[in-house]
mmCIF file of C-alpha atoms in Angstrom:
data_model
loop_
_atom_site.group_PDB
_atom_site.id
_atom_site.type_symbol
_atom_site.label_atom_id
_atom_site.label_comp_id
_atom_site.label_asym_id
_atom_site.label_seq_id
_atom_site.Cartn_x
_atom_site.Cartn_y
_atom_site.Cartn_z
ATOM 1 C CA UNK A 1 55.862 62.116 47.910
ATOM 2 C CA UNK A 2 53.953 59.220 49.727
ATOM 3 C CA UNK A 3 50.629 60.969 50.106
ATOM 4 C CA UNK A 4 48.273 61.302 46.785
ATOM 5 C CA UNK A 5 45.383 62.356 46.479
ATOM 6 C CA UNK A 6 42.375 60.411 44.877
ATOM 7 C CA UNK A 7 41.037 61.792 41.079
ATOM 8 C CA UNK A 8 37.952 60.815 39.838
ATOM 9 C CA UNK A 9 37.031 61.675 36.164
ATOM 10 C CA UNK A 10 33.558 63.180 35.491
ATOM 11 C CA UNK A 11 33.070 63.050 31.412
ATOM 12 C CA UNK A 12 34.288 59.439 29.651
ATOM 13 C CA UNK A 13 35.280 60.790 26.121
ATOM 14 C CA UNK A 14 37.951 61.183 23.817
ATOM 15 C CA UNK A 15 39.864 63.023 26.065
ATOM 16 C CA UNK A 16 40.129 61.023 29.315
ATOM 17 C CA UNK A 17 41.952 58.334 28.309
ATOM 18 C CA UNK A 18 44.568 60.937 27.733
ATOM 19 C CA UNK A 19 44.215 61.996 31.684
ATOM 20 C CA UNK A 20 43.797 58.383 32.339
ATOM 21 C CA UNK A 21 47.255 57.037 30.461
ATOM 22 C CA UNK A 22 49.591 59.337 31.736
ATOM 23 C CA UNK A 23 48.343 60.138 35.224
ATOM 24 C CA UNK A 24 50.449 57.705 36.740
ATOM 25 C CA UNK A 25 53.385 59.682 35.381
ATOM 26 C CA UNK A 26 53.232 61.809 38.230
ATOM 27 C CA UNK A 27 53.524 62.006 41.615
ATOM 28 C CA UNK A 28 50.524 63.385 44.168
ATOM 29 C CA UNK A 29 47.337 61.765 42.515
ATOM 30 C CA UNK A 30 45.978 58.271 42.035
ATOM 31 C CA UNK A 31 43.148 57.626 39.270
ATOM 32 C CA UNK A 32 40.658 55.731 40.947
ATOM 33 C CA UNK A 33 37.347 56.205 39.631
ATOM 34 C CA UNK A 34 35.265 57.803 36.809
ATOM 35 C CA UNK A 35 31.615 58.816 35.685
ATOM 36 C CA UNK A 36 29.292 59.743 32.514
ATOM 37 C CA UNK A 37 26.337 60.553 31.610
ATOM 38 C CA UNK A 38 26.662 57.451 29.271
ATOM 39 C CA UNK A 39 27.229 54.503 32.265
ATOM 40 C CA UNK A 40 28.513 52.568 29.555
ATOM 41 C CA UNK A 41 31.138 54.659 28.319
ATOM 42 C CA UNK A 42 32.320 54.595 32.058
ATOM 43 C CA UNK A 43 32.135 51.530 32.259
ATOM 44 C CA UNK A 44 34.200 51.152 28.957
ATOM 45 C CA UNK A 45 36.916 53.312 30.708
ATOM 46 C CA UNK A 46 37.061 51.687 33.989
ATOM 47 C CA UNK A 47 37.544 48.781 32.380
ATOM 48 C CA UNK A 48 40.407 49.741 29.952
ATOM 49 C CA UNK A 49 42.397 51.295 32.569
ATOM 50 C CA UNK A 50 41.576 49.582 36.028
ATOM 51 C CA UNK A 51 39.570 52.086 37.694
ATOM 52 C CA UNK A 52 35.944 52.025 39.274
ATOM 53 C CA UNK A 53 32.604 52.903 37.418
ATOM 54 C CA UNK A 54 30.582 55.064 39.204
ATOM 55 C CA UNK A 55 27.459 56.973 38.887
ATOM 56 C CA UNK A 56 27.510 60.628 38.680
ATOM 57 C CA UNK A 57 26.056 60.912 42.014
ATOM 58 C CA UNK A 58 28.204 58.295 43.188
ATOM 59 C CA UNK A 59 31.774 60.173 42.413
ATOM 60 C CA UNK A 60 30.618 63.131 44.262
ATOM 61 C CA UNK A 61 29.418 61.278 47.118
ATOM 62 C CA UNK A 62 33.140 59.128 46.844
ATOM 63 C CA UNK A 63 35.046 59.263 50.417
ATOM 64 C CA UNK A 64 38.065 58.046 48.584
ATOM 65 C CA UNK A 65 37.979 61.238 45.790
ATOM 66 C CA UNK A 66 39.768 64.268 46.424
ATOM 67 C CA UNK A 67 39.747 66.077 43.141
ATOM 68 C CA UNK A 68 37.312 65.769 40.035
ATOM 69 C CA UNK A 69 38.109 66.525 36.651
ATOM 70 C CA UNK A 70 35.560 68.053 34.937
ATOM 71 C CA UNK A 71 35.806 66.546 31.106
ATOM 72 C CA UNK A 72 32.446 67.281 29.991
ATOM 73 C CA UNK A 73 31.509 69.890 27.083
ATOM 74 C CA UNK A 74 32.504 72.888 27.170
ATOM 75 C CA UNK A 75 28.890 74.869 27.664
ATOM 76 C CA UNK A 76 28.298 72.234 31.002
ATOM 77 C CA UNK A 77 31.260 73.164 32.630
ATOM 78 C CA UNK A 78 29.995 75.752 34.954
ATOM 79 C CA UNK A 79 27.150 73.776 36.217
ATOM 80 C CA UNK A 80 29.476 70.556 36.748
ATOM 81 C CA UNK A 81 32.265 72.043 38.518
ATOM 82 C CA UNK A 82 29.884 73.876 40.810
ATOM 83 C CA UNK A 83 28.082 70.313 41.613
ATOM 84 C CA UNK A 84 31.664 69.163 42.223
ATOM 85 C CA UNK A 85 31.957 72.357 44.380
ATOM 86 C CA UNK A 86 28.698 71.797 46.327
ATOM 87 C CA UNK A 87 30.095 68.152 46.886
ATOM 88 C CA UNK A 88 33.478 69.305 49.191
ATOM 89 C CA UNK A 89 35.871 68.431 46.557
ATOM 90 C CA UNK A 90 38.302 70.018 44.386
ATOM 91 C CA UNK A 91 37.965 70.573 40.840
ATOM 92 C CA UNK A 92 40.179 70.501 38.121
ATOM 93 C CA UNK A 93 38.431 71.609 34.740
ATOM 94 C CA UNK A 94 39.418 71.169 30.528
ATOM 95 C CA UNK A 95 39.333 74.243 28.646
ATOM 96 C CA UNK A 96 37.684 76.462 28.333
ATOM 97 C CA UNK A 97 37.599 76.678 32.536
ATOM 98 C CA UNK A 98 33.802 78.693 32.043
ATOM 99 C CA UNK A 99 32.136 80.301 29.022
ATOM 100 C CA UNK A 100 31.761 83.801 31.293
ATOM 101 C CA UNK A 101 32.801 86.210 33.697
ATOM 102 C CA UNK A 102 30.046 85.639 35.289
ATOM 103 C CA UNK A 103 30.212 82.127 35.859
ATOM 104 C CA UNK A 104 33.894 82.237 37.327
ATOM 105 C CA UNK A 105 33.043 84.601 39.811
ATOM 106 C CA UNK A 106 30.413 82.487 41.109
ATOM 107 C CA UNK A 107 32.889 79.428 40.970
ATOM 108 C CA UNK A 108 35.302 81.298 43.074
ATOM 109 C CA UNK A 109 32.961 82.785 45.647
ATOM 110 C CA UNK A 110 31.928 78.978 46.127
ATOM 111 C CA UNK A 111 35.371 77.825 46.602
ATOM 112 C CA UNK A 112 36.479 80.031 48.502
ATOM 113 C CA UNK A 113 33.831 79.793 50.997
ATOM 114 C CA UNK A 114 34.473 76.109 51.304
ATOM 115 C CA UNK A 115 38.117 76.321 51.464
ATOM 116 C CA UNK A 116 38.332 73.867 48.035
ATOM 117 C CA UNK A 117 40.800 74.576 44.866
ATOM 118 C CA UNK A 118 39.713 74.939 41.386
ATOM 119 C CA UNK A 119 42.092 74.674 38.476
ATOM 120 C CA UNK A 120 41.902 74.482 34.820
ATOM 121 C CA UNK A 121 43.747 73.332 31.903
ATOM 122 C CA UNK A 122 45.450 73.922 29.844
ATOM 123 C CA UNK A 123 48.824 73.030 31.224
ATOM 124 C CA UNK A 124 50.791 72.725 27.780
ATOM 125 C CA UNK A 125 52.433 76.147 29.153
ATOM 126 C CA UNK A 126 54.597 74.277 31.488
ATOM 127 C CA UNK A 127 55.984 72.155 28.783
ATOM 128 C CA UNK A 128 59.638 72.440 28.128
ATOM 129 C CA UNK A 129 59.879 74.169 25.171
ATOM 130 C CA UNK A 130 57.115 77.101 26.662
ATOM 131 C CA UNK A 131 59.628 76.665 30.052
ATOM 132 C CA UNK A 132 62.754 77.259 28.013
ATOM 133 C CA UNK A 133 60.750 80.500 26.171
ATOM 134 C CA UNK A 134 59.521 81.739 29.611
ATOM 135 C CA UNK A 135 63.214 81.851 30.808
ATOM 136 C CA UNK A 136 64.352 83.737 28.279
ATOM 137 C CA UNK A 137 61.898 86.039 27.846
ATOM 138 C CA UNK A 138 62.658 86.368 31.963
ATOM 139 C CA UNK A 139 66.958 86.606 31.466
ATOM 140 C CA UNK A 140 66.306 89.435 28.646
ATOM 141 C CA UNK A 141 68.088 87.335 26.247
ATOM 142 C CA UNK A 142 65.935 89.150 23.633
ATOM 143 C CA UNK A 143 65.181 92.529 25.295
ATOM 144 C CA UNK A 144 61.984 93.601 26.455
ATOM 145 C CA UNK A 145 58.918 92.348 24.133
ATOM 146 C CA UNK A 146 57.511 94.780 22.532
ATOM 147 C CA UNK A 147 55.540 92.734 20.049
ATOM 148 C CA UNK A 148 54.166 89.640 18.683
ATOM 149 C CA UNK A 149 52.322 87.358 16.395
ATOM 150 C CA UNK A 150 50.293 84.492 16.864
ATOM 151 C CA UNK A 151 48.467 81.644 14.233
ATOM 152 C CA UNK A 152 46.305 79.039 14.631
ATOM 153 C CA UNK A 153 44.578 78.177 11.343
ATOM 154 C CA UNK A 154 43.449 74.792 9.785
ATOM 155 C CA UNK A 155 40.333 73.881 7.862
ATOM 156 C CA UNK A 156 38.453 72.476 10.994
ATOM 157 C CA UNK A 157 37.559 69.672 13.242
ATOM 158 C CA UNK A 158 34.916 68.221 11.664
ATOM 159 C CA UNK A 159 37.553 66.300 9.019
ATOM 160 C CA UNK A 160 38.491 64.013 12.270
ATOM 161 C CA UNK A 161 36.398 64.050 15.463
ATOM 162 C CA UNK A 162 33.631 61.588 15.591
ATOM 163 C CA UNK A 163 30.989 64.248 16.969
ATOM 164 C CA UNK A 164 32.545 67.769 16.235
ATOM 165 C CA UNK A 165 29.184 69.689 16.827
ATOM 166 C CA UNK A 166 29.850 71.475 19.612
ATOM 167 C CA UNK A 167 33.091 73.181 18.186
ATOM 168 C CA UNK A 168 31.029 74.727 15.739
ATOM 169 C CA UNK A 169 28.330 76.030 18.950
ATOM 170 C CA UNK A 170 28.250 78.755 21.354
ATOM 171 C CA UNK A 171 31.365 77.900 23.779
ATOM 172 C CA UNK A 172 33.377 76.619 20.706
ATOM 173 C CA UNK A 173 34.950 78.433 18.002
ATOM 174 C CA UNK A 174 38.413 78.780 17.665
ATOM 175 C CA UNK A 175 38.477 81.353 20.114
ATOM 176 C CA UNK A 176 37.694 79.285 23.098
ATOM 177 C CA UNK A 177 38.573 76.118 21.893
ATOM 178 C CA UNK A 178 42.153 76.394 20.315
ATOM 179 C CA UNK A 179 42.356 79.992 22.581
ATOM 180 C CA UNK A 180 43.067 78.889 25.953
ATOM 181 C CA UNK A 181 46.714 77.348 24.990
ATOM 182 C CA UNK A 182 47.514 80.331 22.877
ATOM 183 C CA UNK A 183 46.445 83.077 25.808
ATOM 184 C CA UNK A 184 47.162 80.848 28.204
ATOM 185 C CA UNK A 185 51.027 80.597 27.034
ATOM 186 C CA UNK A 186 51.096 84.073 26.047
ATOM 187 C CA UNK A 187 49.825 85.192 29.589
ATOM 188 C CA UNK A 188 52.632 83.007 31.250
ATOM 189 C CA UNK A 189 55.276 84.906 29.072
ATOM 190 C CA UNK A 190 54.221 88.285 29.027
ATOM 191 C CA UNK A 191 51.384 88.820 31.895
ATOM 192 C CA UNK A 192 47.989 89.956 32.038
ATOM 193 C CA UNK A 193 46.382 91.387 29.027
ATOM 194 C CA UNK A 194 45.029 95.508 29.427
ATOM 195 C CA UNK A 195 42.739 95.151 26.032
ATOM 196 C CA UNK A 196 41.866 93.957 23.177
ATOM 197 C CA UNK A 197 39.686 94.508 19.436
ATOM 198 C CA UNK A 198 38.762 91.724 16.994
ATOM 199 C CA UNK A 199 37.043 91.518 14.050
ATOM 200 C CA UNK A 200 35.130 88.289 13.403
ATOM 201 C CA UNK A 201 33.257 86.291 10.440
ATOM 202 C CA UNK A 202 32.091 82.555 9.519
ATOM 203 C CA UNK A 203 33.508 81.493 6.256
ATOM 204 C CA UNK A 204 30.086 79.010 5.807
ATOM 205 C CA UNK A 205 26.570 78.379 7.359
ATOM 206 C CA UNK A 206 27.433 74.912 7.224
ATOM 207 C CA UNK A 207 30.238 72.025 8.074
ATOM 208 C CA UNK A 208 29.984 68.788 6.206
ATOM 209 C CA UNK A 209 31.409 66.197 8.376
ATOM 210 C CA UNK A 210 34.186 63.864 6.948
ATOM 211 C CA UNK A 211 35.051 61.868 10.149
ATOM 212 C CA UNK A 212 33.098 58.629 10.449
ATOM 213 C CA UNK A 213 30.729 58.041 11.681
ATOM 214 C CA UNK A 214 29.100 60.552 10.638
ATOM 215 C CA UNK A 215 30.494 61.324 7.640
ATOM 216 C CA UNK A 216 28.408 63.486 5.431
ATOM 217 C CA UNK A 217 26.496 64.895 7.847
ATOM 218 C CA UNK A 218 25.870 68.943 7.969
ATOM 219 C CA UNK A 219 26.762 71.002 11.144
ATOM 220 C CA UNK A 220 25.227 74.537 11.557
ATOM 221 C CA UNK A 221 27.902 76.864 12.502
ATOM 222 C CA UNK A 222 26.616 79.199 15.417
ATOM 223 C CA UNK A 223 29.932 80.916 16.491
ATOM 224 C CA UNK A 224 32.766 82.819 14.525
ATOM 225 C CA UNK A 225 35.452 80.837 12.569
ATOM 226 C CA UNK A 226 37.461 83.346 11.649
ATOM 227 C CA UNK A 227 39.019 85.896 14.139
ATOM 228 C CA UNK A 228 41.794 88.051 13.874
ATOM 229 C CA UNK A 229 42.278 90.082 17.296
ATOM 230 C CA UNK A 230 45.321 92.269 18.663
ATOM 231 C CA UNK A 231 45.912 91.833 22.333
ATOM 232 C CA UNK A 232 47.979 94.928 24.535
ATOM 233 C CA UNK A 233 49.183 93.521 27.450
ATOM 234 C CA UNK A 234 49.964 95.306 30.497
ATOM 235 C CA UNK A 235 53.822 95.660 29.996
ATOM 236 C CA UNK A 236 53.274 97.536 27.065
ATOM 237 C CA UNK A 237 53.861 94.905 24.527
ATOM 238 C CA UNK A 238 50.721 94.631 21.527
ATOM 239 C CA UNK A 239 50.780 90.970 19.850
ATOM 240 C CA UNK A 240 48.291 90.367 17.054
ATOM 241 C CA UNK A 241 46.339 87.140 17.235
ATOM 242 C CA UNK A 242 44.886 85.395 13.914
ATOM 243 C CA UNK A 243 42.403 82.295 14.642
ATOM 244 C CA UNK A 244 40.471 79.990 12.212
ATOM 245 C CA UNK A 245 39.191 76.779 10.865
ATOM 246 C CA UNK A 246 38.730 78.933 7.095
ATOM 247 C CA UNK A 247 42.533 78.098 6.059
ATOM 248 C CA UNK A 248 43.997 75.133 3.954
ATOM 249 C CA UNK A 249 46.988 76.246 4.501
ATOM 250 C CA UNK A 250 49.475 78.756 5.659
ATOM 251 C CA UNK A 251 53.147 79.816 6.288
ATOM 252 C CA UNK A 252 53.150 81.784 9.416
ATOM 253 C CA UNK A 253 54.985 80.459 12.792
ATOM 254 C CA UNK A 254 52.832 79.423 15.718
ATOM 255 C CA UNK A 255 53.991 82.202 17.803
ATOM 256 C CA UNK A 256 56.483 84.565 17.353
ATOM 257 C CA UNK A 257 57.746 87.547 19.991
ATOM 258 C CA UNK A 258 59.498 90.876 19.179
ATOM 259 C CA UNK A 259 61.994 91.745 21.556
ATOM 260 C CA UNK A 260 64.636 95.096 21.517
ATOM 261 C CA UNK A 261 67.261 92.678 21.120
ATOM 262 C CA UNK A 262 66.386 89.684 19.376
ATOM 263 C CA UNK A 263 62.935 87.228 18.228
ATOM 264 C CA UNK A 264 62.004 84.240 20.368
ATOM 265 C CA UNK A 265 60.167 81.597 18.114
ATOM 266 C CA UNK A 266 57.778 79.853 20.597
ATOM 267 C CA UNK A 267 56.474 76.468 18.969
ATOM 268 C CA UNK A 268 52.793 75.235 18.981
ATOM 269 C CA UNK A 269 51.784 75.560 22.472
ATOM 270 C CA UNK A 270 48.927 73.036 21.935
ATOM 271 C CA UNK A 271 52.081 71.104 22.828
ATOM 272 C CA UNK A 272 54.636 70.286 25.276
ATOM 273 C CA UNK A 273 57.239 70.150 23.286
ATOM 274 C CA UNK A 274 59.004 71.581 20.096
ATOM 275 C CA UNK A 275 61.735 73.657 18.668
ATOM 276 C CA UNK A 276 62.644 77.043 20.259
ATOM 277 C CA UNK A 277 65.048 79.196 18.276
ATOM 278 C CA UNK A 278 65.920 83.088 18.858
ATOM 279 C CA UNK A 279 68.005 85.860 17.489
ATOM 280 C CA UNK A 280 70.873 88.323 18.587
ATOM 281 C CA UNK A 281 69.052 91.709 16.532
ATOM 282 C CA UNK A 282 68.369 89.662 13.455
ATOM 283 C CA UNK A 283 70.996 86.548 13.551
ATOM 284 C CA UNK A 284 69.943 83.562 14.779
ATOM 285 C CA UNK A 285 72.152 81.926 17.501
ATOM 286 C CA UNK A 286 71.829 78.599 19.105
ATOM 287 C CA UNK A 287 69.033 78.867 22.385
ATOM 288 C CA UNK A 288 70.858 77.822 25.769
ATOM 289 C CA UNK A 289 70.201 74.160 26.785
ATOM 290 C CA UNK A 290 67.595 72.843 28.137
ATOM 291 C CA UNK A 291 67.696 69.538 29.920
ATOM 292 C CA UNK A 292 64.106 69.474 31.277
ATOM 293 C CA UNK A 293 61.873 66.623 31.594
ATOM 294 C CA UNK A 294 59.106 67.801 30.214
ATOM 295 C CA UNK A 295 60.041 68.381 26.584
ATOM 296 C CA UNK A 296 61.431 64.582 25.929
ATOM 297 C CA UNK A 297 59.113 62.337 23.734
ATOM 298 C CA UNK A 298 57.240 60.505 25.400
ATOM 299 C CA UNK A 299 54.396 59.731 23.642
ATOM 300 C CA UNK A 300 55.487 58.468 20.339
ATOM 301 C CA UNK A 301 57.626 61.674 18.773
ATOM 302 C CA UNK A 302 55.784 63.972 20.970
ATOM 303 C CA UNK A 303 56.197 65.453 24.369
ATOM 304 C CA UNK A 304 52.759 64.570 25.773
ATOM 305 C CA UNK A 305 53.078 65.592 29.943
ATOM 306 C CA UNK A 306 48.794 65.820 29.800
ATOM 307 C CA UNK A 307 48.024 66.291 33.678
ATOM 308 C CA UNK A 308 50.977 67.915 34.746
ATOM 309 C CA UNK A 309 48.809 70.903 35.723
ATOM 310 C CA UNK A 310 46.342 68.087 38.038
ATOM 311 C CA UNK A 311 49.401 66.872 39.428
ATOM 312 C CA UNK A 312 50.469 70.707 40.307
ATOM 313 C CA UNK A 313 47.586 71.470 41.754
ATOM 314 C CA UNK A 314 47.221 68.193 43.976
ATOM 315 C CA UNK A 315 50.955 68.646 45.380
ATOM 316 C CA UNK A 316 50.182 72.548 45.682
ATOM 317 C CA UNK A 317 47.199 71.032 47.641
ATOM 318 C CA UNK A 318 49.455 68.624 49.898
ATOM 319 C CA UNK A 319 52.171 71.538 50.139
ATOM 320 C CA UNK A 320 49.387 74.548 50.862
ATOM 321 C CA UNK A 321 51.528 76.514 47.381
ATOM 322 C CA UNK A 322 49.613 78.397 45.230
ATOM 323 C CA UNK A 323 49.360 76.119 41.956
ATOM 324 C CA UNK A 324 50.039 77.353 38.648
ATOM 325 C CA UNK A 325 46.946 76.554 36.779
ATOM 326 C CA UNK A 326 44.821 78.559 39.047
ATOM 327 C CA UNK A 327 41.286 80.126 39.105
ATOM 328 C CA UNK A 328 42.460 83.445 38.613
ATOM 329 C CA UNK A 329 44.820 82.592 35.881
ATOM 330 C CA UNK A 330 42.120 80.302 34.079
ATOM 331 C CA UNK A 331 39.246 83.749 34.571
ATOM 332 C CA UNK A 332 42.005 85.863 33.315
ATOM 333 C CA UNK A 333 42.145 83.640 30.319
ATOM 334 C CA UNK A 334 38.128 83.140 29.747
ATOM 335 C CA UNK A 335 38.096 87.282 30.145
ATOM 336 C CA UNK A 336 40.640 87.468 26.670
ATOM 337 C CA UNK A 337 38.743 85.035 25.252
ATOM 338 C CA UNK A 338 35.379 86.438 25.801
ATOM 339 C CA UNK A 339 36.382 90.426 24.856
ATOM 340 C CA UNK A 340 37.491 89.322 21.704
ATOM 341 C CA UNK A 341 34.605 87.363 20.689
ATOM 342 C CA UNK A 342 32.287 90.418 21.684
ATOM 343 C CA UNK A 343 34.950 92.928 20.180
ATOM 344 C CA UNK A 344 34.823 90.997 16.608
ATOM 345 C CA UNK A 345 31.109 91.647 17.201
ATOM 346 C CA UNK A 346 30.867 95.190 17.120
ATOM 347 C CA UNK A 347 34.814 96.005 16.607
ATOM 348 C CA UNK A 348 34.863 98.195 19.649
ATOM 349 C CA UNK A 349 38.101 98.366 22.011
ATOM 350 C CA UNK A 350 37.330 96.071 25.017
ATOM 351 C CA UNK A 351 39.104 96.577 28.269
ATOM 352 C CA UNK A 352 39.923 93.822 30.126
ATOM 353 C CA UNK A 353 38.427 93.867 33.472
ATOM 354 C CA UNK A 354 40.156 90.799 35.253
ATOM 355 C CA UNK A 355 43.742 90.633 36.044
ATOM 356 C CA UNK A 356 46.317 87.802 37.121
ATOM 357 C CA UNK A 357 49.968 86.834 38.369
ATOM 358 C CA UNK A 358 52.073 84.902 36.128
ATOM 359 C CA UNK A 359 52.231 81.440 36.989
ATOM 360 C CA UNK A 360 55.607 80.573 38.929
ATOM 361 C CA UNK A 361 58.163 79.036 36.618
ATOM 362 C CA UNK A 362 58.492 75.382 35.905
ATOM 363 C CA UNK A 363 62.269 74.992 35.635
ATOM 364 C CA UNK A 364 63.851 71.457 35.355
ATOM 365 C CA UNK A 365 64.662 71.134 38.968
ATOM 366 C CA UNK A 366 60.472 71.722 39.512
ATOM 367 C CA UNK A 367 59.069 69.477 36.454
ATOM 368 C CA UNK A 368 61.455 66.889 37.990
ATOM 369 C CA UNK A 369 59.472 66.868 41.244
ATOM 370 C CA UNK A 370 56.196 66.510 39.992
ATOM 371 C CA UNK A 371 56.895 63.314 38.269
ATOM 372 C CA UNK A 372 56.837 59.974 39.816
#
C-alpha cells in the first residue's frame, strides 16, 4: 500500500511512545507530528522519535494530518476527540473511547455528519492468540459457549506509574481501565452483551503511592476497586466477570469459556499474545496451529502489535471497509462498562441498551496485510 495517511498524536505520555515505536510496523499511516498540553513533553517526543512539535491548535489546524490519536486522560476524552471532530479529521481514541452513553452519541452524530471515522482502542483483540480463540470459538471446536469466567486482579497501579491518580478517579477503576480489553475481547468472541448486575466496594479510602516520584504520597480513591459482575450476552451464554486492584494474589485463569464440547483457555487479553489451550469434554488436546503474525515476540518476549487497530482503521479508510475497532463496537463496550459500575451501585439488573456486530476476523492472511 503506497498511500498512508498522516497521524498526529494529541497527549505526550507514557503511552505514546508505545504508538510512536511501533507505528512504522504497519502499513497505511505515517507518524508525523504530536501535541500536549505540556509543549515540552512534545517536544521531548518529537525529538526522541523524529516527528514535529506542534501546538494543540496547531495539529488540528495540520494539512498534512489525517487521523489524531487522542492519548489524553481518560475523563478529557470526549471533549478532545470532539475538537478533533470539529477540526475535519479522524480520530482514533485510548480506552476507555468515552466515560458515557451520552457522550458517544454525540461523538457519532458529529462524525457522521462530517463524513469522518472514529475508532478506539483497544486492539489487543486482534492479537494472535485472541485470533486463534475467535476461530475456534467460530469452527465449534468446543460447542456452543454457554459460559465463562473472567479475572483481572492485582494490588494496583499506584506500586509503578509515576502519577497513578486518575486510576483511582471517576473514569478509572478497574472497570474502565483494565475493562475495555476484557469486554472488548469477550464481545469479539461471543457478541453483544443483553445485561448485566454487579456488586461493587473500595477495599481503602486511600492509596499510598510506591512509584517514584512520588513515593509516599496518599491518593483518595473516588471509584470502586473491587467489582465482581456477571455479563448475559445475547447468544445465551452468562460469563461472570471479577475485577480489582484489592488482591495480592490469585489462582484463577485470565479468561476461561464453557463450551458443550470442550473449554477454550483465552490468555490475558491486555496482550497480543499468549498460550491458548482447549479441551475435547474434559481432555485437553493440542489447539490447531496458528502461524499468524501477530502473536510472534516482538517486543522483547512479548507480542506487542500496539496500533494495529490505527493501522485498521486508516487502510479501512483508504479501502472505504468498515474497520474493526469501530464507534459502535467501542459504545457497545463503554455501555458494559458503565451498567456494571451503576449495577454494583444499587445491585439492580441493568439492560444493555446499545448493541454491536462482531468485528470481522483477523486471520493470518489479514494481519499479514496490515503490516509493512
Amino acid at each position: 500500500m503506497s498511500k498512508k495517511l498522516g497521524i498526529g498524536v494529541l497527549g505526550c505520555g507514557n503511552i505514546s511512545a508505545a504508538y510512536m515505536r511501533l507505528a512504522p510496523m504497519f502499513n497505511g499511516i505515517e507518524m508525523r507530528a504530536c501535541a500536549d498540553m505540556n509543549p515540552e513533553a512534545a517536544k521531548a517526543r518529537a525529538e526522541e522519535f523524529g516527528l514535529r512539535a506542534e501546538t494543540i491548535e496547531g495539529l488540528l489546524a495540520a494539512d498534512d494530518i489525517d487521523i489524531i490519536v487522542n492519548l489524553t486522560v481518560p475523563n478529557a476524552h470526549f471533549e478532545v476527540s470532539k475538537s478533533i471532530l470539529e477540526a475535519g479529521k479522524h480520530v482514533y481514541s485510548e480506552k476507555p473511547f468515552v466515560l458515557s452513553l451520552a457522550e458517544g452519541a454525540e461523538l457519532k452524530k458529529i462524525a457522521e455528519a462530517k463524513g469522518l471515522r472514529v475508532g478506539s482502542a483497544p486492539d489487543t483483540f486482534m492479537g494472535g492468540s485472541h485470533q486463534l480463540a475467535r476461530h475456534l470459538v467460530d469452527s465449534g471446536a468446543v460447542g456452543k459457549v454457554t459460559s465463562g469466567t473472567c479475572f483481572v486482579q492485582s494490588p494496583g497501579m499506584e506500586m509503578w506509574h509515576p502519577n497513578p491518580d486518575f486510576f483511582f478517579q471517576p473514569g478509572g477503576g478497574p472497570i474502565l481501565d483494565l475493562g475495555p480489553y476484557y469486554v472488548s475481547n469477550l464481545v469479539q468472541l461471543l457478541g453483544p452483551v443483553k445485561r448485566v448486575v454487579a456488586m461493587s466496594s473500595s477495599g481503602s479510602e486511600y492509596r499510598t503511592i510506591t512509584s517514584e516520584p512520588r513515593h509516599g504520597e496518599k491518593i483518595k480513591v473516588e471509584t470502586p476497586t473491587t467489582i465482581h459482575a456477571i455479563l448475559q450476552f445475547e447468544g445465551g451464554a452468562q460469563v461472570t466477570y471479577c475485577a480489582s486492584w484489592d488482591v495480592w494474589q490469585h489462582g484463577h485463569s485470565n479468561m476461561e469459556l464453557y463450551g458443550q464440547e470442550g473449554t477454550l483457555h483465552v490468555p490475558d487479553p491486555n496482550f497480543f499474545g499468549g498460550e491458548v489451550r482447549m479441551t475435547e469434554k474434559g481432555a485437553f488436546v493440542t489447539a490447531p496451529g496458528w502461524d499468524h503474525p501477530f502473536n510472534k515476540a516482538n517486543d522483547g518476549p512479548h507480542a506487542n502489535y500496539r496500533a494495529a487497530g490505527l493501522a485498521d482503521m486508516a487502510q479501512a479508510i483508504l479501502a472505504d471497509r468498515p474497520h474493526r475497532c469501530s464507534l459502535d463496537f467501542a459504545l457497545h463496550v463503554v455501555d458494559v462498562m458503565t451498567s456494571i459500575l451503576a449495577s454494583g451501585e444499587d445491585g439492580q439488573f441493568v439492560d444493555i441498551t446499545t448493541s454491536c456486530d462482531r468485528p470481522e476476523a483477523l486471520g493470518p492472511d489479514a494481519a499479514m496485510a496490515l503490516m509493512a
